[in-house]
Coordinates of C-alpha atoms in Angstrom, one line a residue:
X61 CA 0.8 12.1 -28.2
X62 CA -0.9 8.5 -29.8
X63 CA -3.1 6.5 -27.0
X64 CA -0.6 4.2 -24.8
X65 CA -0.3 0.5 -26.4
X66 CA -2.3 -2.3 -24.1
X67 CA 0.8 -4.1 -23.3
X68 CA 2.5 -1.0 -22.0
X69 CA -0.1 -0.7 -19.9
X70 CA 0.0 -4.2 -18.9
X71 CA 3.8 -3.9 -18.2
X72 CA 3.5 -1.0 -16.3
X73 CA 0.8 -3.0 -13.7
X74 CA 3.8 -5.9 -13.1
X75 CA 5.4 -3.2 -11.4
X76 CA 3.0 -3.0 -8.7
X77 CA 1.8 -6.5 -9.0
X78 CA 5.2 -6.9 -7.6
X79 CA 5.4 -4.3 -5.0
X80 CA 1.9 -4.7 -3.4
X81 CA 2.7 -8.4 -2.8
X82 CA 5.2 -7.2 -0.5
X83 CA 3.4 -4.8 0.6
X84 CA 0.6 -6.3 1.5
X85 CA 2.7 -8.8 3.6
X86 CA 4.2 -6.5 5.4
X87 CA 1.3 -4.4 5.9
X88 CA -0.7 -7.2 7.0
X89 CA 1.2 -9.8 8.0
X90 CA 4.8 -8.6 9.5
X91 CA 3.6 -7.6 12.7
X92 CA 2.0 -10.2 13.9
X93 CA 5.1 -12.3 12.5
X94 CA 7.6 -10.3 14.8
X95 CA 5.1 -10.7 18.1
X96 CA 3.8 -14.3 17.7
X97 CA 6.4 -16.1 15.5
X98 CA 9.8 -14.2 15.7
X99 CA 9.7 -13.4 19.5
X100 CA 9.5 -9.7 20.0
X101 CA 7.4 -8.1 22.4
X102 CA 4.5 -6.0 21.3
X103 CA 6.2 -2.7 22.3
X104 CA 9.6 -3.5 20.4
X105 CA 7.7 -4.8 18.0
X106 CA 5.7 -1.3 17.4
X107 CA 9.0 1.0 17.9
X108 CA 10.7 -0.9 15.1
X109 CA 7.9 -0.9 12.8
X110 CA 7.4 3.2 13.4
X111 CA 11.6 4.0 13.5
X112 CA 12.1 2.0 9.9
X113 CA 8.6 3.3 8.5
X114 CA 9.9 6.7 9.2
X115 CA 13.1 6.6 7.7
X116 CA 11.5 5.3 4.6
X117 CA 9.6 7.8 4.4
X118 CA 12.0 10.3 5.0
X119 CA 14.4 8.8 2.5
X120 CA 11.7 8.9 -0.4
X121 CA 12.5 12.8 -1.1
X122 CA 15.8 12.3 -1.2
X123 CA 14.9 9.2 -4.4
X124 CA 12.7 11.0 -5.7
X125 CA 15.2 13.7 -6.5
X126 CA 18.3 11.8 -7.5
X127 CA 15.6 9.7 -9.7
X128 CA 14.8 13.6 -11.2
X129 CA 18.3 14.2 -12.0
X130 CA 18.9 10.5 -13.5
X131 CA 19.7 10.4 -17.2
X132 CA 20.2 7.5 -18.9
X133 CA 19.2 6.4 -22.5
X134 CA 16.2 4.2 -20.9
X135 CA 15.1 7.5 -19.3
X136 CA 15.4 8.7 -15.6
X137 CA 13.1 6.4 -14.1
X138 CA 12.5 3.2 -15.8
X139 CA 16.6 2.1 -15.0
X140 CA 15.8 1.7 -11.3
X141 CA 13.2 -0.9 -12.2
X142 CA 16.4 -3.3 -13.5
X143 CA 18.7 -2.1 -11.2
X144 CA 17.3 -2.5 -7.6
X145 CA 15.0 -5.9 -8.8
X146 CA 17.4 -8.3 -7.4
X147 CA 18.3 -6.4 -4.2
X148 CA 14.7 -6.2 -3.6
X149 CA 13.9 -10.2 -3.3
X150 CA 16.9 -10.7 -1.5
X151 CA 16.0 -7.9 1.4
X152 CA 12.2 -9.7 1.2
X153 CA 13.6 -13.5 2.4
X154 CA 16.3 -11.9 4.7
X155 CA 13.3 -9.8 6.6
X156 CA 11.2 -13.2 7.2
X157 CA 14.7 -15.2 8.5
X158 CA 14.6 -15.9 12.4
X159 CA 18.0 -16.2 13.1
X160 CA 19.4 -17.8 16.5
X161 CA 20.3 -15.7 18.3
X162 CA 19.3 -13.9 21.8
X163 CA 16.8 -11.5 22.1
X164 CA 19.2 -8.7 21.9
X165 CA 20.3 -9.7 18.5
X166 CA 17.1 -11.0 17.3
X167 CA 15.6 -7.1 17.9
X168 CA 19.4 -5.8 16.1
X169 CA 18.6 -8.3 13.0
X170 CA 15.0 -7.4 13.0
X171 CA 16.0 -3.3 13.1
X172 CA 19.0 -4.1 9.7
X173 CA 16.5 -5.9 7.9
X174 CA 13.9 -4.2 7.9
X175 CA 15.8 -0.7 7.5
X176 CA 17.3 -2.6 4.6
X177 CA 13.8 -3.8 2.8
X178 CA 12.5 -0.3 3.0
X179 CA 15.6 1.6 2.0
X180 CA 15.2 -1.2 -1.5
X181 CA 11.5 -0.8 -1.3
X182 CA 12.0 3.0 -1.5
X183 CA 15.0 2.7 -4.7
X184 CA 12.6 0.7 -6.9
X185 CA 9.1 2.1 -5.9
X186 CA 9.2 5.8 -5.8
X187 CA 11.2 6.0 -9.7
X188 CA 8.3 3.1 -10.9
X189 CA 5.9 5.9 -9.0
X190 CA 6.8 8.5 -10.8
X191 CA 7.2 6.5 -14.9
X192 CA 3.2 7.6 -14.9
X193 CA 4.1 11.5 -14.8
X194 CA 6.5 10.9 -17.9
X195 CA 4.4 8.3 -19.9
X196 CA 1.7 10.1 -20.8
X197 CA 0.7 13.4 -20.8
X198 CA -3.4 12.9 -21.4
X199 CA -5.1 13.6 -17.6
X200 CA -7.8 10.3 -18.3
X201 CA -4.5 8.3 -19.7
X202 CA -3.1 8.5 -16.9
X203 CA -6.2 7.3 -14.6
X204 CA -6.1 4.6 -17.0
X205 CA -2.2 3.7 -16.5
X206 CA -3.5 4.4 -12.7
X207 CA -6.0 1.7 -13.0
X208 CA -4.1 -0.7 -14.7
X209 CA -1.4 -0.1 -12.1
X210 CA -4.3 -0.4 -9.4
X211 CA -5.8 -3.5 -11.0
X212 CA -2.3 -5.6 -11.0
X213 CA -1.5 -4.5 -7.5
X214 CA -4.4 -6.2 -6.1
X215 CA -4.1 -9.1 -8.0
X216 CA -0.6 -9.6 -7.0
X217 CA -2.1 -8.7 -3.3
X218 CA -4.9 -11.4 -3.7
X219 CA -2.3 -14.3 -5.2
X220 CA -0.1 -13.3 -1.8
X221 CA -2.2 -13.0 1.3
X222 CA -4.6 -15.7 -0.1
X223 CA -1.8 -18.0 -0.8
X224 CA 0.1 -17.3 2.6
X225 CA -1.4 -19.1 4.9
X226 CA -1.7 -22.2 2.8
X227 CA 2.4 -21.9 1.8
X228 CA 3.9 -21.3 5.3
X229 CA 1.9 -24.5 6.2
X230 CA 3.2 -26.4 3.1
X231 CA 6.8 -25.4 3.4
X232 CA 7.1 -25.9 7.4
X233 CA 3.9 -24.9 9.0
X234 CA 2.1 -21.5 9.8
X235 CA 3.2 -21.2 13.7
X236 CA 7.3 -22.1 12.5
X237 CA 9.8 -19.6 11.0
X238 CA 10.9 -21.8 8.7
X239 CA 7.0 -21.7 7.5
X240 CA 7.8 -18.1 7.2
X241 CA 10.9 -18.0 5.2
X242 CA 10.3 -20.5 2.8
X243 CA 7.1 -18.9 1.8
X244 CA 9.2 -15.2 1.3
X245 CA 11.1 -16.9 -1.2
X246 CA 8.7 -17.9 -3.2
X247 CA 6.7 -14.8 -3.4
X248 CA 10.4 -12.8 -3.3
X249 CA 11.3 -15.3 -7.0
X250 CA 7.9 -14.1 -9.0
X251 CA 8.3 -9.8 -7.7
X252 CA 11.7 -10.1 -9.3
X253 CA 10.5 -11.5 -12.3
X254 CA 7.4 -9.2 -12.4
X255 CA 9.9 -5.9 -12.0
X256 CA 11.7 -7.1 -15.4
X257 CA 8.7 -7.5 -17.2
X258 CA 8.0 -4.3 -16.5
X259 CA 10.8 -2.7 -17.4
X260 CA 11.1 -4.5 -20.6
X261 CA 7.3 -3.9 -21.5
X262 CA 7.0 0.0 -20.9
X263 CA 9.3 3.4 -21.7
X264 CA 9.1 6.9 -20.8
X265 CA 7.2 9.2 -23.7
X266 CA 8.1 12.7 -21.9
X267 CA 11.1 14.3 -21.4
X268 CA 10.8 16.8 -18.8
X269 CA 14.0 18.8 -17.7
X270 CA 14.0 20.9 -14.1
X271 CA 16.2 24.2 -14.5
X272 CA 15.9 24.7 -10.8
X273 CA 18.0 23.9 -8.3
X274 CA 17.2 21.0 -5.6
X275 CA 16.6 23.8 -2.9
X276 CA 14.2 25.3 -5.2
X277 CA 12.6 21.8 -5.9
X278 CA 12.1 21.8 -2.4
X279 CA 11.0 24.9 -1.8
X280 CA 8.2 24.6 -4.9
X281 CA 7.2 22.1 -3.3
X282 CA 6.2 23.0 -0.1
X283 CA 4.6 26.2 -1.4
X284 CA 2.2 23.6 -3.5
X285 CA -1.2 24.0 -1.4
X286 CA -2.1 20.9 -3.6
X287 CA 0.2 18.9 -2.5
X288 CA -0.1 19.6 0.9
X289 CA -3.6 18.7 1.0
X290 CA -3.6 15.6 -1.1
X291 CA -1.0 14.2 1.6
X292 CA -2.7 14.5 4.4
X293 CA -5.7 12.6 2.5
X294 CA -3.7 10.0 0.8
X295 CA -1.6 9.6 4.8
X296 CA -5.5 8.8 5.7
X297 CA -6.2 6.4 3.4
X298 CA -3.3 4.5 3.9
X299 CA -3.8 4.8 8.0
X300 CA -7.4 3.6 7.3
X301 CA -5.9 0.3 5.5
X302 CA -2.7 -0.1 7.4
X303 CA -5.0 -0.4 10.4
X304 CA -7.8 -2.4 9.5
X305 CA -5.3 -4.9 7.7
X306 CA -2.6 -5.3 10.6
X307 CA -5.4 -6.3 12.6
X308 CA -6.4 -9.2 10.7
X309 CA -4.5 -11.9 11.9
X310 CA -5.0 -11.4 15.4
X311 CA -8.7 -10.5 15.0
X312 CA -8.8 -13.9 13.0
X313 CA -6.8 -15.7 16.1
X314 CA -8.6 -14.1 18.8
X315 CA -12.5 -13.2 17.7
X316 CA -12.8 -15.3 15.0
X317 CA -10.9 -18.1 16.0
X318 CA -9.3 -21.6 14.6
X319 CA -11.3 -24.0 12.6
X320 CA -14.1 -22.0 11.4
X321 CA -15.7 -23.1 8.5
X322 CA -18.3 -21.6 6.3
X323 CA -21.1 -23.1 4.1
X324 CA -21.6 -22.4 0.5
X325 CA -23.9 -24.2 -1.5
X326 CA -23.1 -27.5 0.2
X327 CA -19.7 -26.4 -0.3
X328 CA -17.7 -26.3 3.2
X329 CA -14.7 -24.1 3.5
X330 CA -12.6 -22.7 6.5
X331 CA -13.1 -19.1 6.8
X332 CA -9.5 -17.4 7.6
X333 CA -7.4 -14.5 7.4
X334 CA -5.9 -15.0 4.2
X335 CA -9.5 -16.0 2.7
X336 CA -10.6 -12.6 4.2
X337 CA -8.1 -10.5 2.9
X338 CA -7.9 -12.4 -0.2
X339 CA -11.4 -11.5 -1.0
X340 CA -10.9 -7.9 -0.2
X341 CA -8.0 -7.9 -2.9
X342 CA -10.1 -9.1 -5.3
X343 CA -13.1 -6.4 -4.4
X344 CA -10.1 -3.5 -4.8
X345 CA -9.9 -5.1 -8.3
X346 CA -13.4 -4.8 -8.9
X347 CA -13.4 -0.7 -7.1
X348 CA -10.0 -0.1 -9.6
X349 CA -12.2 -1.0 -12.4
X350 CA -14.8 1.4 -11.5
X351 CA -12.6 4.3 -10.8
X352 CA -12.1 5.2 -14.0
X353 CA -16.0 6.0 -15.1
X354 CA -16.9 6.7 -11.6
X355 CA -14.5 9.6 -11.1
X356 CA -14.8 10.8 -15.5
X357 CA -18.8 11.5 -14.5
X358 CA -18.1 12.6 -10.7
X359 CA -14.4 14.3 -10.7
X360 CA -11.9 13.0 -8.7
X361 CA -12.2 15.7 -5.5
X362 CA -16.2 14.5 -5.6
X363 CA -15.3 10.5 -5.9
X364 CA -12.5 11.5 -3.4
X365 CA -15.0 12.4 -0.4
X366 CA -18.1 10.7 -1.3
X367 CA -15.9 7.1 -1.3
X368 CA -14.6 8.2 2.2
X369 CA -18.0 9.0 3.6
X370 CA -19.1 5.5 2.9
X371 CA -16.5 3.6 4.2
X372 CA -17.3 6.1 7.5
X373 CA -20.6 4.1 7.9
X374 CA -19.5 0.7 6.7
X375 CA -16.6 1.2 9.2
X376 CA -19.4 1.8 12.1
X377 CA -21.4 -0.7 11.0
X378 CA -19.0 -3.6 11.0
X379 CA -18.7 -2.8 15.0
X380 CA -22.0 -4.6 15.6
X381 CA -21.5 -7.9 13.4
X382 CA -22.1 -10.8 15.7
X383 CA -19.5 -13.9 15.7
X384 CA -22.7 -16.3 14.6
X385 CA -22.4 -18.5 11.0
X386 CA -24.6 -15.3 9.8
X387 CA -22.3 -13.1 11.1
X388 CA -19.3 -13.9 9.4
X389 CA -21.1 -13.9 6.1
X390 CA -21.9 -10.2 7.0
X391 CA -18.3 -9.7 7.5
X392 CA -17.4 -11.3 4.1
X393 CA -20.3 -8.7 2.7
X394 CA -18.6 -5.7 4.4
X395 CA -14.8 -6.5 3.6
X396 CA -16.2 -6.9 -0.3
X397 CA -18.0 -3.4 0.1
X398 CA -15.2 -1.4 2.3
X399 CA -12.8 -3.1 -0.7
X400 CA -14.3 -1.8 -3.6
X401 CA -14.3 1.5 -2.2
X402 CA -10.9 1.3 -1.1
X403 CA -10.3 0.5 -4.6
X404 CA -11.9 3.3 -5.9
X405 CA -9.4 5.3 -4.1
X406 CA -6.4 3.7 -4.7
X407 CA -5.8 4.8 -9.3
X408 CA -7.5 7.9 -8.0
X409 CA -4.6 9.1 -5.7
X410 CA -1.9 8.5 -8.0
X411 CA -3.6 10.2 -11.2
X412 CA -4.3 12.6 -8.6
X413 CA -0.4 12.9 -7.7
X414 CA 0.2 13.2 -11.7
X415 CA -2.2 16.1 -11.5
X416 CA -0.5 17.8 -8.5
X417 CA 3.3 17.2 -10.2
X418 CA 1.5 19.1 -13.5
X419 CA 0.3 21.9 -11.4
X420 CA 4.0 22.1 -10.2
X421 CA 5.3 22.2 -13.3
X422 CA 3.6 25.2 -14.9
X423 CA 3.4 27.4 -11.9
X424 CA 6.9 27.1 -10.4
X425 CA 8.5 25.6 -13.6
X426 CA 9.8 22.7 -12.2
X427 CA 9.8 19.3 -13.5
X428 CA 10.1 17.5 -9.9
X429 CA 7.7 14.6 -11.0
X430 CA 10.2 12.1 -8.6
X431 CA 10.1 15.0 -5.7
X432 CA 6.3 14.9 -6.2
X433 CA 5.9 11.3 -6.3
X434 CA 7.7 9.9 -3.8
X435 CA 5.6 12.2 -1.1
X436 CA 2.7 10.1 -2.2
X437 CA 5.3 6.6 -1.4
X438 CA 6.1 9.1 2.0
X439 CA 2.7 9.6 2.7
X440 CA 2.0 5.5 2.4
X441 CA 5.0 4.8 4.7
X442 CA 3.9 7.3 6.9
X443 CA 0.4 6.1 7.3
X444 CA 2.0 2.3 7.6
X445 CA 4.3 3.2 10.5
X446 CA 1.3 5.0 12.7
X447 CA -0.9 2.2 11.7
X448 CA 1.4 -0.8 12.4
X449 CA 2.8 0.8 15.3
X450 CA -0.6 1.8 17.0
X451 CA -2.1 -1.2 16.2
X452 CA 0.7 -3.2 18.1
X453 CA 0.9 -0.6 21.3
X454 CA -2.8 -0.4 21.6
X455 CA -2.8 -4.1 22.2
X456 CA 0.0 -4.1 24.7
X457 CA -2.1 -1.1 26.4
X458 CA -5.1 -3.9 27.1
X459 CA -2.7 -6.5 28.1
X460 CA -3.0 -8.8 24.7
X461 CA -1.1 -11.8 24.9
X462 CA 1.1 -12.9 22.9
X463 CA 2.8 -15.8 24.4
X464 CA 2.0 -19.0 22.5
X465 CA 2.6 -21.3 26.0
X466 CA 0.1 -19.2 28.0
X467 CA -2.5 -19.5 25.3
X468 CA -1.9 -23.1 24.9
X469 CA -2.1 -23.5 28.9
X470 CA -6.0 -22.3 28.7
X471 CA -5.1 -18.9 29.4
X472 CA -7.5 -16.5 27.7
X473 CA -6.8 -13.0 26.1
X474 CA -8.7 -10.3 28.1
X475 CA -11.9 -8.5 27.4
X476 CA -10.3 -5.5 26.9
X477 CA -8.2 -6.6 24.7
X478 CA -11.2 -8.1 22.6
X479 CA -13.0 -5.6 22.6
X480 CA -9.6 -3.4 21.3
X481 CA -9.5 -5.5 18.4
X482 CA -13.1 -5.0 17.5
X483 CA -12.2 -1.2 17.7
X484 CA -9.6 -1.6 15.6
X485 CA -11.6 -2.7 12.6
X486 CA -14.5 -0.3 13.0
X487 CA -14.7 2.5 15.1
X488 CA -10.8 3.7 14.7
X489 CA -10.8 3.6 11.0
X490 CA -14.4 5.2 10.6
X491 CA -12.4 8.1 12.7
X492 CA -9.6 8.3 9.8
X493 CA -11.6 8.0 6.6
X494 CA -13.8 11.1 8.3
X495 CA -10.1 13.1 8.6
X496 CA -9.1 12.5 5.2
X497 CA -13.0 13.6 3.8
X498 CA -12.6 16.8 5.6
X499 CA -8.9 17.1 4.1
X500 CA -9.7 16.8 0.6
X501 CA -12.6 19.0 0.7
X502 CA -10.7 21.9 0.4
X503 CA -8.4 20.1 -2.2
X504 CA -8.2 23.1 -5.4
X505 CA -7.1 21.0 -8.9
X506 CA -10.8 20.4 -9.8
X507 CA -11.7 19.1 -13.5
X508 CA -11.8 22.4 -15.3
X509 CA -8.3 23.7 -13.9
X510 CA -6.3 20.7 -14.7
X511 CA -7.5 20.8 -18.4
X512 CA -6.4 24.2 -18.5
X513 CA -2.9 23.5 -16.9
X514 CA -3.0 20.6 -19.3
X515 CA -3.8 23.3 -22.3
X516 CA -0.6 25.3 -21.2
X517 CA 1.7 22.9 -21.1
X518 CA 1.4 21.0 -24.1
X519 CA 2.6 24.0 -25.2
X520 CA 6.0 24.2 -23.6
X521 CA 6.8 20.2 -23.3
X522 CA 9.4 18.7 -25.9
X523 CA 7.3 15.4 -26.2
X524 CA 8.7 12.2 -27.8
X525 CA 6.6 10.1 -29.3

C-alpha cells in the first residue's frame, strides 16, 4: 500500500498524547495522592491500586475481542476513539475528587473510581492500540506510526507531570484536594480534545477478518511462544518505570527535600519532582526518535536487550549519587540517560506487538490484532499494579510516614525507610530490567522471519487503499 500521510501520523500520536497524560499521573502521581492528600493508609492504599490494576488488566482481552468483532463503516477500532472520549475525562476528575465522607467511604469512593477510570481507560486504549495492526501493513511503517505514537506520548507526559505541581498550587495549593481536582480537569478538557483529533485525523487501511471462533482466538493465542515471551519483557519494562516513577514524589519529599534550588548559568531554579520527571519525558522523546534507526541497523530483539543492559548499570549507579548541589545534577544526568533508553523501548514494543499479531495471523489464521494488542495494554497494567502496589507496601514495611501532623511536629521518617526509597530508584529496578533482558533473549520473530511472514501475507490480505 502508498506510504502513510504525515498528518495521519500526527493524528494517530494525539491518541497517546492523550492517554499517557493520564497515565503518567496515575502512574506517578496517584499513589502518593491517596496516602498523603486523600487519607488512605499505605496498605489500602497498595491493595486498591493492585485489585483495580488487575481487573484492568483482566478486562483488556475481553476489549480486545469485542473490538475484533466491531464493524462499523469507520472500521473496528477507530469508533471507540469517539465513543468512550467523553467518559474518559469525566472518570479522570471523578478519580482526583476527595469527597467527605468517613474513612470507610472515602476507601469505597476511592475502589468505584478508580475501577471506573480503568474499565474507560481500557474501552478507549486497547482498540487505539491495536489501529497500528490495521493501518499499515509495511514492518518499518509501523515502527514509524510506533514512534510518532511514542513521540506524542511523552510530550503529552512532559506538558502533565511538568505542569502538575505548578497547577494544583495555582488552582488551590499542592498539599489540598481541591489543588488536586482542579488540576484533573484541566488536563481531563485537552485528552478529550486530543482523542477527537485523532479520530478525525487517521482511518484504518486493512481489513482483516478472523474466521475463528473466540475460543480459538484464545487458544491461538496462548500457543504463540512470541507472545508469551514479549509479555513477560514488556510486564518488565513497565515494572521498571512503574517503580522508579511512583517513587518520585516521596523520594523528592523525603531525600531530596523542599526548597531545593539548582544553579544554571546564573539562572536559579527549584529542582522538584515534576522538573525531574518532566525532563525524563522529554529524554523518552529524544530515545523515541532514535528507535527508529537504532533498531533498522541493530533489529529490534538486539536494541531490545542491549537498551535493558544499560539501564542495568545506570540503575546501579544512581544508588551512590550523593544529596550535594553536584549530586542532583548527576541525578538530572542519569534520569536524561535511563529516559532515552526507556524511550528507545517504548515504539519498539508496540511494532513489536504488530509483529507478534502478524505472526498470529499467518500461522493460526487468525486476525486477533485487538486479542493481541490488548495483552501488551494487560501487560502495562500488570506491571503498574505490582509496581504501585510494592512501592506503597514496601514503605509501610520500613515504617514510612505518612501523616502530614507528625511530620510537621519534627518528627522524622526513619532510616530504613530512607534508605528503601533509595532502593527503590536503583537497585530494585536494575533487578527488573536484568529479568526482562533474559526474557527477550530467547524472543524468535527476528528481522529475516518477519519479512518472510510479511512476504506471505501480502498475499492473502484484501488491502484498501
Amino acid at each position: 500500500m502508498a506510504k502513510s500521510k504525515l498528518s495521519e501520523k500526527i493524528g494517530y500520536g494525539f491518541g497517546d498524547m492523550s492517554s499517557s497524560m493520564f497515565w503518567k499521573i496515575f502512574s506517578y502521581y496517584l499513589p502518593f495522592f491517596y496516602s498523603n492528600i486523600f487519607g488512605l493508609s499505605l496498605v489500602d492504599a497498595g491493595i486498591l491500586v493492585l485489585v483495580t490494576r488487575i481487573w484492568d488488566a483482566v478486562s483488556d482481552p475481553m476489549m480486545g475481542v469485542i473490538s475484533d468483532r466491531t464493524n462499523t463503516k469507520w472500521g473496528k477500532y477507530r469508533p471507540y476513539l469517539l465513543w468512550v472520549a467523553p467518559f474518559f475525562s469525566i472518570c479522570g476528575i471523578l478519580l482526583f475528587t476527595t469527597p467527605d465522607l468517613n474513612y470507610g467511604g472515602k476507601l469505597i469512593w476511592a475502589y468505584v473510581t478508580y475501577i471506573l477510570m480503568m474499565t474507560v481507560y481500557t474501552g478507549i486504549n486497547v482498540p487505539y492500540g491495536a489501529m497500528l495492526g490495521v493501518m499499515t501493513d509495511d514492518t518499518n511503517e509501523k515502527t514509524v506510526f510506533s514512534s510518532f505514537r511514542m513521540f506524542f506520548a511523552y510530550g503529552g507526559s512532559f506538558i502533565s507531570l511538568f505542569l502538575w505541581e505548578p497547577l494544583t498550587n495555582l488552582t488551590g495549593g499542592y498539599n489540598t484536594p481541591e489543588g488536586w481536582f482542579w488540576a484533573m480537569v484541566l488536563i481531563a478538557a485537552a485528552c478529550f480534545v486530543m482523542f477527537i483529533l485523532c479520530f478525525f485525523m487517521t482511518k484504518e487501511h486493512l481489513k482483516t477478518v478472523s474466521t475463528v471462533s473466540v475460543g480459538s482466538d484464545f487458544k491461538a493465542l496462548l500457543s504463540n511462544k512470541p507472545w508469551w515471551l514479549l509479555i513477560g519483557a514488556a510486564l518488565c519494562f513497565n515494572l521498571f518505570n512503574t517503580v522508579r516513577g511512583a517513587t518520585v514524589a516521596y523520594f523528592f519529599q523525603d531525600i531530596i527535600g523542599a526548597n531545593v534550588n539548582l544553579v544554571f548559568f546564573g539562572l536559579v531554579f527549584a529542582f522538584y519532582a515534576g522538573l525531574f520527571l518532566g525532563i525524563g519525558e522529554v529524554s523518552n522523546m529524544v530515545g523515541v526518535a532514535s528507535c527508529v534507526p537504532i533498531s533498522g541497523r541493530l533489529g529490534k530483539k538486539t536494541t531490545f536487550i542491549l537498551v535493558n543492559a544499560s539501564l542495568v548499570v545506570l540503575s546501579v549507579l544512581f544508588y551512590f549519587i550523593p544529596c550535594s548541589q553536584a549530586g542532583y545534577w548527576m541525578m538530572l544526568i542519569f534520569q536524561i540517560l535511563i529516559s532515552i533508553l526507556t524511550g528507545i523501548m517504548s515504539p519498539l514494543v508496540w511494532s513489536m506487538y504488530a509483529d507478534v499479531s502478524d505472526y498470529a495471523e499467518l500461522k493460526f489464521q487468525t486476525a486477533s490484532t485487538g486479542l493481541i494488542f490488548s495483552s501488551s495494554s494487560m501487560a502495562q497494567k500488570f506491571g503498574g499494579a505490582i509496581g504501585g502496589a510494592a512501592v506503597l507496601w514496601l514503605l509501610d514495611g520500613f515504617d514510612y510516614i505518612t501523616d502530614a501532623t507528625q511530620l510537621a511536629q519534627g518528627v522524622t521518617q526513619p532510616a530504613e525507610a530512607l534508605s528503601c526509597l533509595r532502593w527503590l530508584m536503583s537497585f530494585i529496578p536494575a533487578c527488573v530490567a536484568l529479568l526482562s533482558m533474559c526474557v527477550v533473549w530467547f524472543y524468535p520473530l527476528t528481522t529475516e522471519r518477519i519479512k518472510a511472514i510479511n512476504a506471505e501475507l501480502k498475499e492473502i490480505r484484501a488491502i484498501e487503499d
